[in-house]
Structures are given as structure tokens and as C-alpha cells.
Short mmCIF file of C-alpha atoms in Angstrom, two decimals:
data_model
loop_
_atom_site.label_atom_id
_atom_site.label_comp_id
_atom_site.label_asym_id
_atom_site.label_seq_id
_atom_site.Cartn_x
_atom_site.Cartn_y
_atom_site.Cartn_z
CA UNK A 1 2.95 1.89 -24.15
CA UNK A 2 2.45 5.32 -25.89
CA UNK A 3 -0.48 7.44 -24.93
CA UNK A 4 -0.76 6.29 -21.52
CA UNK A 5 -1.66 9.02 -18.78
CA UNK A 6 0.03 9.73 -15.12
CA UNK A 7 -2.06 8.71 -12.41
CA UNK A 8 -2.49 12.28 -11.00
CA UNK A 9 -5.83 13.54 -11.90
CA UNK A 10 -6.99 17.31 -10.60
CA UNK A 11 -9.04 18.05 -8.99
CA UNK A 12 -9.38 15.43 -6.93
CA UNK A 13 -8.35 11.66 -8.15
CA UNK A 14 -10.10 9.52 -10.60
CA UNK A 15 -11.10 5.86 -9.29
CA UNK A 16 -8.78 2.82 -11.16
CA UNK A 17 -10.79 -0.21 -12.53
CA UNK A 18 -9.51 -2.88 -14.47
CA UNK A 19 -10.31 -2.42 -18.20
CA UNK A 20 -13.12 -4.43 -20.41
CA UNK A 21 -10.67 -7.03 -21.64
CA UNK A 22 -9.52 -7.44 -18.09
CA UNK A 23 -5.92 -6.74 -18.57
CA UNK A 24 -4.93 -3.44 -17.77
CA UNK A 25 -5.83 -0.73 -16.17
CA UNK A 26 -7.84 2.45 -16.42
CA UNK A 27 -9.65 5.36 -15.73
CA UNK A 28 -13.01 4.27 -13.93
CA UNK A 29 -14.68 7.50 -15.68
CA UNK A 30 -12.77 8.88 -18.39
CA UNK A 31 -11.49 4.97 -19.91
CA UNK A 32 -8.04 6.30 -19.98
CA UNK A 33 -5.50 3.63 -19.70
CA UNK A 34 -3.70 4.36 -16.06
CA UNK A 35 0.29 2.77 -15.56
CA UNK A 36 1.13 2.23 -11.58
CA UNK A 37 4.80 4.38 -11.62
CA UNK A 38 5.62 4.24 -8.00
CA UNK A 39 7.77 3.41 -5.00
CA UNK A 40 7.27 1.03 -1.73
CA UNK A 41 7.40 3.44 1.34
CA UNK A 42 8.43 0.81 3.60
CA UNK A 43 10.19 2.45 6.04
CA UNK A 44 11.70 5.92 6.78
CA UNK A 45 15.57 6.59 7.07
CA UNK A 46 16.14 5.55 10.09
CA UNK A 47 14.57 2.16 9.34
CA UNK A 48 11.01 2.89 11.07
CA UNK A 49 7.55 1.85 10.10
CA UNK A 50 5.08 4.28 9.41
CA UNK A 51 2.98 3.29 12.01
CA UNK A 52 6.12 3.92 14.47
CA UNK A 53 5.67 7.79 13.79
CA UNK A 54 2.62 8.48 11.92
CA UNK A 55 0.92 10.01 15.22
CA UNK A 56 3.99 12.15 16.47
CA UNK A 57 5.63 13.01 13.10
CA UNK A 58 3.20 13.52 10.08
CA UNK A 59 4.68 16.44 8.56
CA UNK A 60 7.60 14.60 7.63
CA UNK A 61 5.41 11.91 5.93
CA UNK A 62 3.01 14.91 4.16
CA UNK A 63 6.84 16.09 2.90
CA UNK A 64 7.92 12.67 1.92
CA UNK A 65 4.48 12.38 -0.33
CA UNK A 66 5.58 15.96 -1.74
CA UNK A 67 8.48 14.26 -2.97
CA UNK A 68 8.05 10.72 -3.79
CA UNK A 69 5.17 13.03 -6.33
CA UNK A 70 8.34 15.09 -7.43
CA UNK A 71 10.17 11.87 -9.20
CA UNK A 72 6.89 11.39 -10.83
CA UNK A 73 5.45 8.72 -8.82
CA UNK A 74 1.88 7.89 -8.73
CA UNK A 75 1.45 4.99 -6.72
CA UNK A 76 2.83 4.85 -2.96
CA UNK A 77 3.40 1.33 -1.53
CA UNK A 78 2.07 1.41 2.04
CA UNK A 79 2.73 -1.58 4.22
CA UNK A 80 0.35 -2.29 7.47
CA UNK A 81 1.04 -4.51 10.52
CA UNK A 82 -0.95 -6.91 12.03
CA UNK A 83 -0.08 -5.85 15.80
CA UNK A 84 -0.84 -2.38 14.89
CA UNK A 85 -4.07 -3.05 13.42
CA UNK A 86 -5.53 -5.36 15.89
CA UNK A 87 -5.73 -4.74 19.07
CA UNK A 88 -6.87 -8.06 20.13
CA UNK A 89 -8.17 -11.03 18.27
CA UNK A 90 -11.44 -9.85 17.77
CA UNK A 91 -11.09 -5.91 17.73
CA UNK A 92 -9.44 -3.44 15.61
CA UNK A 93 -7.28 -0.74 16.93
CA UNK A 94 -10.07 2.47 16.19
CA UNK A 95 -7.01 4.88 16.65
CA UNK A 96 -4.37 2.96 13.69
CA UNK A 97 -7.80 3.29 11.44
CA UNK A 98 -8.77 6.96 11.51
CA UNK A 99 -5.00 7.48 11.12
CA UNK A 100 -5.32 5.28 7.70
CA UNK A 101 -8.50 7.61 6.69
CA UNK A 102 -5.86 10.72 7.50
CA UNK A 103 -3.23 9.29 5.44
CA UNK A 104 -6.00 8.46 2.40
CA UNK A 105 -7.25 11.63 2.30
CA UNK A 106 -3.47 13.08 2.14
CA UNK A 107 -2.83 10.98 -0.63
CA UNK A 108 -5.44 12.27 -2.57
CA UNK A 109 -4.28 15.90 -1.93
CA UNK A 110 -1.22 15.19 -2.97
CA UNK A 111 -2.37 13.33 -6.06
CA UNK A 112 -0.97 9.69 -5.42
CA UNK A 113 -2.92 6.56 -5.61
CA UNK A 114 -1.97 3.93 -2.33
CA UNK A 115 -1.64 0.24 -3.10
CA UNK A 116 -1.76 -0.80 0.64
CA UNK A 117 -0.58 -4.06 1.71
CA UNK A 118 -1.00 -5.96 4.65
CA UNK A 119 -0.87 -7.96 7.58
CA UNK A 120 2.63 -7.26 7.88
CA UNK A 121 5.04 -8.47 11.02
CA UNK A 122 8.17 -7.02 9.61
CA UNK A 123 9.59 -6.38 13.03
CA UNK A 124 9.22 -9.54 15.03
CA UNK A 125 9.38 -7.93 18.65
CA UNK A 126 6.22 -5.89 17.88
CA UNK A 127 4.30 -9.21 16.81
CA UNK A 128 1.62 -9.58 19.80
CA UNK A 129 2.10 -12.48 21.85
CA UNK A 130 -1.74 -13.65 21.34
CA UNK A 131 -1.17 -13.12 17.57
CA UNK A 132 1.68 -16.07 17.86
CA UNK A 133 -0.41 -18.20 19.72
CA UNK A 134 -3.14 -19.05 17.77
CA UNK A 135 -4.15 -22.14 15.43
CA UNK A 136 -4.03 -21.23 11.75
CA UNK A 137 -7.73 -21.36 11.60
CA UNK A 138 -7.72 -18.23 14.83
CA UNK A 139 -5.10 -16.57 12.75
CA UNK A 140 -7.14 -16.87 9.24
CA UNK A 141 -10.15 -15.70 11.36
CA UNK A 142 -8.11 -12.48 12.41
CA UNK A 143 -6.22 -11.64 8.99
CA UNK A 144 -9.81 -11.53 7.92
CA UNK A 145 -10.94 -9.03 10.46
CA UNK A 146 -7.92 -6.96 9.77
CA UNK A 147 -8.96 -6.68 6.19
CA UNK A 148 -12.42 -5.91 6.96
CA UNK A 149 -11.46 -3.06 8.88
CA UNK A 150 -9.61 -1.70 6.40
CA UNK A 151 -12.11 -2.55 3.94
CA UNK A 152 -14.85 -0.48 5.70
CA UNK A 153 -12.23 2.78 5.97
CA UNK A 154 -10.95 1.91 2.50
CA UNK A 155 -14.15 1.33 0.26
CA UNK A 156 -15.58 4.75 -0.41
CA UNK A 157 -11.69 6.43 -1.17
CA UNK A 158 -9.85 6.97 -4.73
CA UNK A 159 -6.63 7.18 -3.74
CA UNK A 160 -6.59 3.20 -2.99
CA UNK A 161 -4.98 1.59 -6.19
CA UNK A 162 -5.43 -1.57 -4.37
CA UNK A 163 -5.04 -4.03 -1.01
CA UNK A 164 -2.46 -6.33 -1.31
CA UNK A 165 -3.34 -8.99 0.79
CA UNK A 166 -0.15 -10.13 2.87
CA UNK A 167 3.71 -9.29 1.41
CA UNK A 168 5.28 -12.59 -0.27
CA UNK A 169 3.16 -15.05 1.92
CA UNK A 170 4.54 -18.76 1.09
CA UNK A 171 3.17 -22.35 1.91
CA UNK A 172 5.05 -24.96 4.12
CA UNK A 173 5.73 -28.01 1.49
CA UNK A 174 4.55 -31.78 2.01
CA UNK A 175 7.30 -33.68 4.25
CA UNK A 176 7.50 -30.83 6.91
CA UNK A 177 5.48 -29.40 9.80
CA UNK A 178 7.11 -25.84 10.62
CA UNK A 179 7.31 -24.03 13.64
CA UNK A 180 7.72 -20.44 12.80
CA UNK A 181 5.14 -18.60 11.26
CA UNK A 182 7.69 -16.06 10.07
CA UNK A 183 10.50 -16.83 7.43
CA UNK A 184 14.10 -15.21 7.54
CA UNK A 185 15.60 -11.93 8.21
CA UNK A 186 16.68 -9.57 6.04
CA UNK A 187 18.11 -5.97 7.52
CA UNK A 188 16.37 -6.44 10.52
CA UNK A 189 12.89 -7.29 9.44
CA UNK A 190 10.52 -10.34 8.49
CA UNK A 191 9.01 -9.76 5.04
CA UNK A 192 8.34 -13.20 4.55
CA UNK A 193 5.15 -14.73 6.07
CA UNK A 194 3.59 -18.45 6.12
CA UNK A 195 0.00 -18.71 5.96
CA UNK A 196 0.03 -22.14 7.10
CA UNK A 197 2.62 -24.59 9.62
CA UNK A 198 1.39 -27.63 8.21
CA UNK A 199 -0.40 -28.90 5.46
CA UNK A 200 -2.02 -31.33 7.28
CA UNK A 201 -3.29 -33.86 4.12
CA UNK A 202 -3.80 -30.95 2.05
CA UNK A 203 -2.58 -30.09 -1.28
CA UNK A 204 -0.63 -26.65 -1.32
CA UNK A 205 -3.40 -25.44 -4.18
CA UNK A 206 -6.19 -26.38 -1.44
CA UNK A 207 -4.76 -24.03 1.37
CA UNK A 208 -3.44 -21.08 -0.97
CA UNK A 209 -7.03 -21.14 -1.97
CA UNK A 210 -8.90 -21.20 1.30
CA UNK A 211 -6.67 -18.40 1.93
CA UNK A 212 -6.69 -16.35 -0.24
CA UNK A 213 -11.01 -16.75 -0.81
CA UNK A 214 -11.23 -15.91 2.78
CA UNK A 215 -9.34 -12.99 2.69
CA UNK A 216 -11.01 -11.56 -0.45
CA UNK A 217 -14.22 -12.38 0.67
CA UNK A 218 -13.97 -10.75 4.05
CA UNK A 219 -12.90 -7.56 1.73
CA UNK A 220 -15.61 -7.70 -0.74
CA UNK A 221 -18.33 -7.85 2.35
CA UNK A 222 -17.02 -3.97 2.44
CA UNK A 223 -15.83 -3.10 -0.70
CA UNK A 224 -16.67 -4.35 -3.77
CA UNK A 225 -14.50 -1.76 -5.99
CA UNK A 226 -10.88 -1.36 -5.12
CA UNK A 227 -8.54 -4.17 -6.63
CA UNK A 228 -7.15 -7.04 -5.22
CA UNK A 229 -3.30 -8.29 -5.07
CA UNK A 230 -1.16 -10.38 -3.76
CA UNK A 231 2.76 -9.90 -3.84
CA UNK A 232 4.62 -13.14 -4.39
CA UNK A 233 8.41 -14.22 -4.40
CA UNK A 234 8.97 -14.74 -8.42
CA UNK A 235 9.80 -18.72 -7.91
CA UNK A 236 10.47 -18.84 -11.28
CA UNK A 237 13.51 -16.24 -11.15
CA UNK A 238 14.85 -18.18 -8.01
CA UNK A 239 14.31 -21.94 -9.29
CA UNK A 240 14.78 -21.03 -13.14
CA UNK A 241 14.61 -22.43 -15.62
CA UNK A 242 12.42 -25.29 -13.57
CA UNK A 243 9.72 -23.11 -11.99
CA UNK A 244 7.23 -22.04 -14.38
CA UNK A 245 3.97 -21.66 -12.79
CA UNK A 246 2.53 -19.59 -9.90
CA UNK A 247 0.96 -21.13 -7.01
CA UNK A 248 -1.22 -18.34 -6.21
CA UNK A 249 -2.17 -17.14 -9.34
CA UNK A 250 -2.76 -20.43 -10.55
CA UNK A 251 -6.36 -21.44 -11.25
CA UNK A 252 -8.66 -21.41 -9.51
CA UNK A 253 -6.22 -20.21 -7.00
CA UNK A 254 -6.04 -16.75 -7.44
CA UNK A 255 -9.59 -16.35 -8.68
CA UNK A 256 -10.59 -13.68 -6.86
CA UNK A 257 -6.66 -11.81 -7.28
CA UNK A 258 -7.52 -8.67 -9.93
CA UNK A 259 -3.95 -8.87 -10.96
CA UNK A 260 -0.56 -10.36 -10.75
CA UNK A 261 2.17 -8.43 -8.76
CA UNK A 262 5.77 -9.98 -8.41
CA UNK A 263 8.47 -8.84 -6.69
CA UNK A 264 11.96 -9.00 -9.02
CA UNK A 265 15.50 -8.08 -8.18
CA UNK A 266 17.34 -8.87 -11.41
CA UNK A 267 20.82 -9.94 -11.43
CA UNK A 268 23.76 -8.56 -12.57
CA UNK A 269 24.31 -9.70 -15.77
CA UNK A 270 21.14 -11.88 -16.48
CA UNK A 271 18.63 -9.36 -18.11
CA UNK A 272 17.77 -12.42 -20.21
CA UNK A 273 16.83 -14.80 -17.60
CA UNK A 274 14.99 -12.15 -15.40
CA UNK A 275 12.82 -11.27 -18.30
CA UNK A 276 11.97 -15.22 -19.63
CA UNK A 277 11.37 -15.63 -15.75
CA UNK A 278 9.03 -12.31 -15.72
CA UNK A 279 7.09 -14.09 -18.26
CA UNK A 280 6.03 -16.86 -16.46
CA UNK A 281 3.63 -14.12 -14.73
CA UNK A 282 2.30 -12.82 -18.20
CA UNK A 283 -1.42 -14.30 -17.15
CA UNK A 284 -3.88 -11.86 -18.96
CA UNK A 285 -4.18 -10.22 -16.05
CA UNK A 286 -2.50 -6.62 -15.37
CA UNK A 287 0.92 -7.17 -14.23
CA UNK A 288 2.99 -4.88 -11.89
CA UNK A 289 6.43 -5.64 -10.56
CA UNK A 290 5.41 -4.27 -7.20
CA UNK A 291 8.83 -4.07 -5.90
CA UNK A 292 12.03 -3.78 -8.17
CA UNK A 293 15.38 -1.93 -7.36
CA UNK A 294 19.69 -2.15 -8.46
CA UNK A 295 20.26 -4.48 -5.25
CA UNK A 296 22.02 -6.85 -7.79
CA UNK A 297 22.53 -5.58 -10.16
CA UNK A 298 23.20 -1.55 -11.36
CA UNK A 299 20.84 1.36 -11.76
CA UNK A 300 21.35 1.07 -15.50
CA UNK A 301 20.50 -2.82 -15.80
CA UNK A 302 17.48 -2.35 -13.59
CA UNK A 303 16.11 0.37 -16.40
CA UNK A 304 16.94 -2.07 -19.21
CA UNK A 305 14.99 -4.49 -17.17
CA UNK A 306 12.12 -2.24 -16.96
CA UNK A 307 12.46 -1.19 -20.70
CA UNK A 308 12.52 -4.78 -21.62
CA UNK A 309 9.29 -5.26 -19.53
CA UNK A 310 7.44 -3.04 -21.11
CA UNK A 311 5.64 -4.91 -24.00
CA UNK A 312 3.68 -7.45 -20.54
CA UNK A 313 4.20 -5.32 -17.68
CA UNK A 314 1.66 -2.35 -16.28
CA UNK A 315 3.32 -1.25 -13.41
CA UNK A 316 6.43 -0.82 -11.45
CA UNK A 317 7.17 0.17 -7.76
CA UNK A 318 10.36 0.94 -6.70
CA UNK A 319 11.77 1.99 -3.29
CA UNK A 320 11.65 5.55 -1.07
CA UNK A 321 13.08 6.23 2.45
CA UNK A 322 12.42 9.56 2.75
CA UNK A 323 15.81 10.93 1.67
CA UNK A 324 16.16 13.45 -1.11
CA UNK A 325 18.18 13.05 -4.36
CA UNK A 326 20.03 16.05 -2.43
CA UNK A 327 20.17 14.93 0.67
CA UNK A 328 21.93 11.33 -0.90
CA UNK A 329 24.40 13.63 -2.72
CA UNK A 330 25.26 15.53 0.41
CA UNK A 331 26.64 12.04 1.80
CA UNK A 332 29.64 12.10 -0.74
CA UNK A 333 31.69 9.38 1.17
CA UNK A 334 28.80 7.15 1.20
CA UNK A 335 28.53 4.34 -1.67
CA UNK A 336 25.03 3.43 -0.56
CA UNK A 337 24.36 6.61 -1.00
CA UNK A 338 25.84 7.09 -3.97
CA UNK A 339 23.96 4.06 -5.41
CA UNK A 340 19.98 5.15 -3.98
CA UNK A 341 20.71 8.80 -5.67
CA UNK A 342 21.90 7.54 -9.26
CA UNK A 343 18.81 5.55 -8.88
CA UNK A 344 16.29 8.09 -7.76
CA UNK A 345 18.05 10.20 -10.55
CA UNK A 346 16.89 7.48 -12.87
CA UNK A 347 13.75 6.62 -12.04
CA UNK A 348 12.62 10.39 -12.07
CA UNK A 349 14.61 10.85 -15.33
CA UNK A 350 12.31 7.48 -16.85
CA UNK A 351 8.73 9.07 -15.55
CA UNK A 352 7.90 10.61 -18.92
CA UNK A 353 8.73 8.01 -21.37
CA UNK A 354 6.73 5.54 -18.67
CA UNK A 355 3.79 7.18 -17.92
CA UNK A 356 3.78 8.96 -21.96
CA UNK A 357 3.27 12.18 -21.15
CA UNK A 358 5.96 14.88 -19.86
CA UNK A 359 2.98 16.11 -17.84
CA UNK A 360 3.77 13.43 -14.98
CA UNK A 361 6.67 15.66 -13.57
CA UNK A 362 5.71 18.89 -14.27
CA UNK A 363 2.80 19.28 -12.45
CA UNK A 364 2.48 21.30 -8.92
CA UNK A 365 0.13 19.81 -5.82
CA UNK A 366 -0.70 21.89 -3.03
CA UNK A 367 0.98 20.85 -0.03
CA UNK A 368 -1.96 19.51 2.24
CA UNK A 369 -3.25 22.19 4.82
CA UNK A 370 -2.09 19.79 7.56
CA UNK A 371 1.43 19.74 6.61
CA UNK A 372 0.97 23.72 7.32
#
């Protein structure tokens, strides 16, 4: 993985394509080959979206940029609701979109790339009743119109790395009709999404496709240059050694999907079994484990996971909730704590040998003249 480049670029950032052989990434202009190093900026400290505070209190997100850059990262993991997004079936909240075009132009000036995913109803109370209501073929119709939207604010920008189309979406299986579009709870939040209640005498192939060709279609009326994603639940990590194939990046399934991103939380003690599982994925496409972090495992396993990676893998996001390595160290009575900052320390620590270059952490970024 030698020679490859951090993905800050000054002045100003350099658009990411997928390279000639189609599996890996670089430099739209200069060729260079470009590694996503980066963390998912969920939510802040207090648990909040960004769209809960991105109006009232965007200083503190212009800071937390400033140091999510400081570990090294170059890719920030934005996640967008539906019910913030859409105001109604058919129309697209103007406000939530000029605040998107704020936040892309930030992210350039700070030198960060934004792999922005979407559709998200993380926080159930905040999904609009309408939204709930409607037919999977009403709800298809709006997911679409959400990604146009962003599409049309998105397509002339740099700093998008790429659209994700919906967090770890899943498929209801053969013998049952469900009722909820949204799938289990985890700290308070839905991050687990069906794109369908029933198959209704089709194959699971058949709807994953419809799906995800209508999405990527409704994106490529508006942009035809930023890559397309899709971050899945690595089935073959939590049915090994049995699973071992992808529904959505099957073929022609995920057709129009530029490259794989999986979402792996190794456990402790099986390296082994979360790398032959992390193989599965190895397509020919770029892959990025979009989200990754010592949940399960310890800070030091979850490095020899990404060292062991290395030789298939072209990317890896981590986590940030806009707490300092400092400010984690300050908490001294706090194992959480204690865990996030060895971490952090970590992941900052890795940023050189990852990106190839020392150059990734010791450059300086002008804080944005909004933040002043």
C-alpha cells in the first residue's frame, strides 16, 4: 500500500474517481492513488444528529472538522435523515439543503472529502408520520426524491467521496410479511432499515435490484460523477462460515454500486475469522470498511485487523463524537473513556503508515472564516 497519498489536496480538493482497472481509487486529475482514512460523524457527545444542531451550533461542528483533520482523517462519514430532508412526500426541505451546500463547502476548507449517506431514521420519534404510512412503492418514490435533491446540491462539489445510499438496508425473507419498516435498537437509535415488508412473489435479488437501480438512477439524472455505495451488515461475519455471498453486491444486483463498503466489528479473539469473512467482499471493486471500531474486541486487535486488511481493503472509517483525545483523558474514572482515547490515540498514531506519507498529519488548514 506504499506510495499512496492523503486525501487532503491544497488548494482546494482534487475530485476522486475510480481508477482504469476499476478497483481503487484515485486522483481524478493528477492519477494518484487516493485511500479513504476516516471516521463516521454520527452523532455529537451528547448523542445528537447533526441535523439537531447544525443551524444553532456550527462552530462546534467547523471545530470538530478541525480535529477529526488533526488524527489524519480524510474522509468524514455524514449521515442524513429522511424526515429532515423531506418535508413532505413530494418536496424537499430547501432550508436542510443549503445547510448541506454550507457544510460541503466547509469540508473542502478544511480539506476532508464527505462520504454522505442517507435516508437515515436513526431516531424513530422524528420519523414523519406520512413517511410511515406509505406503500413501499410511495416510499421508493420518495427515497428517490431525497437523493435527487441531494444529487442536484451534491453534483458540482469535490469534497463528496461518495452517497451511500441508505445505512445497512436489509430484505424481509420468503415465509414472512413484516410490519416494521425499521429493525432493532441499538443505544437509542434505528440504524437498521428494510426496504421492503413483503416480498410479495419476488425473489430477494429482484427487489434489492429494483432498489437499488431506482435509487442510482434518480442520482445519476443529477450527477453523473460522484461514487456510489451502499453500506451492508457483513452476513458473512455474522452467519460464518455459511454466508459467503452478498446480496447487494451480487450481480447484477449491485450494478450500478461503484464499490463495496461493509461494516465490521471484529471479535475478540477471531482476527482469523473476521478477515476470511472480509474476503467474501473482495469483488474487484474498491473496498472500504465504512465503519470499524474496538466494540469487541481491543484497540490493538482492531489495528491488527486493519493491518491484516490491507493487501484487499481501500478504505477504513472509524468513529468521532466530537470529544478530544484530551478531553477523553480528562475523564480519568471513565472506562469508556478510557477505551475511545487509546483508540483515537491509535488511529492518529496509524495515519502515516496508512495513507504512506507522514505528510497526512502534519499539515495545517485554515480554520474556515465562518468558524471566526
Amino acid at each position: 500500500m506504499s506510495g499512496r497519498a492523503s486525501g487532503a489536496t491544497t488548494p482546494g480538493l482534487e475530485w476522486i474517481r475510480l481508477g482504469d482497472d476499476g478497483a481503487r481509487f484515485v486522483y481524478a486529475e493528477s492519477g494518484t492513488e487516493f485511500v479513504a482514512w476516516g471516521v463516521n460523524y454520527d452523532h455529537d457527545r451528547s448523542g445528537r444528529l447533526i441535523e439537531d444542531y447544525w443551524h444553532d451550533e456550527w462552530a462546534a461542528i467547523v471545530e470538530d472538522f478541525a480535529e477529526i483533520k488533526a488524527l489524519g482523517a480524510n474522509v468524514v462519514r455524514i449521515h442524513l435523515q429522511t424526515g429532515k430532508f423531506m418535508k413532505a412526500p413530494d418536496e424537499a426541505d430547501v432550508d436542510a439543503l443549503q445547510q448541506l451546500e454550507r457544510l460541503l463547502k466547509m469540508a473542502e476548507d478544511t480539506g476532508v472529502y464527505l462520504d454522505l449517506t442517507g435516508l437515515g431514521c436513526y431516531h424513530k420519534q422524528d420519523v414523519p408520520a406520512w413517511y410511515d404510512t406509505l406503500d413501499e412503492a410511495a416510499r421508493w418514490d420518495v427515497q428517490a426524491r431525497f437523493w435527487a435533491a441531494v444529487a442536484t446540491t451534491c453534483a458540482d462539489s469535490p469534497a463528496v467521496f461518495c452517497y451511500d445510499l441508505m445505512n445497512e438496508p436489509i430484505v424481509p425473507g420468503p415465509k414472512k410479511k413484516e410490519t416494521d419498516w425499521l429493525a432493532g435498537e441499538f443505544g437509542g437509535k434505528y440504524f437498521v432499515q428494510r426496504i421492503a415488508l413483503d416480498l410479495a412473489g419476488r425473489t430477494r435479488e429482484e427487489v434489492a435490484k429494483a432498489w437499488v437501480d431506482k435509487l442510482a438512477s434518480a442520482i445519476r439524472k443529477h450527477d453523473k460523477r460522484h461514487l456510489i455505495t451502499l453500506g451492508i451488515i457483513p452476513w458473512a461475519l455474522h452467519f460464518y462460515p455459511g454466508a459467503r455471498q452478498s446480496l447487494f453486491y451480487s450481480k447484477p444486483v449491485g450494478e450500478h454500486l461503484d464499490f463495496v463498503s461493509v461494516h465490521f466489528y471484529p471479535e475478540k479473539g477471531q482476527l482469523d475469522k473476521a478477515l476470511d469473512a472480509l474476503s467474501v467482499y473482495d469483488l474487484g471493486k474498491p473496498l472500504v470498511i465504512e465503519e470499524m471500531f474496538p466494540l469487541k474486541c481491543s484497540a490493538e486487535e482492531l489495528e491488527s485487523f486493519i493491518d491484516g486488511s490491507r493487501a484487499i481493503a481501500e478504505g477504513w472509517i472509524s468513529f468521532y463524537w466530537g470529544k478530544t483525545i484530551d478531553e477523553y483523558a480528562a475523564e480519568e474514572d471513565s472506562l469508556t473513556s478510557a477505551l475511545v482515547r487509546t483508540w483515537l490515540e491509535r488511529f492518529r498514531a496509524m495515519t502515516p503508515a496508512i495513507l504512506g506519507t507522514a505528510e497526512a498529519i502534519s499539515r495545517t488548514i485554515t480554520a474556515p472564516a465562518e468558524e471566526q
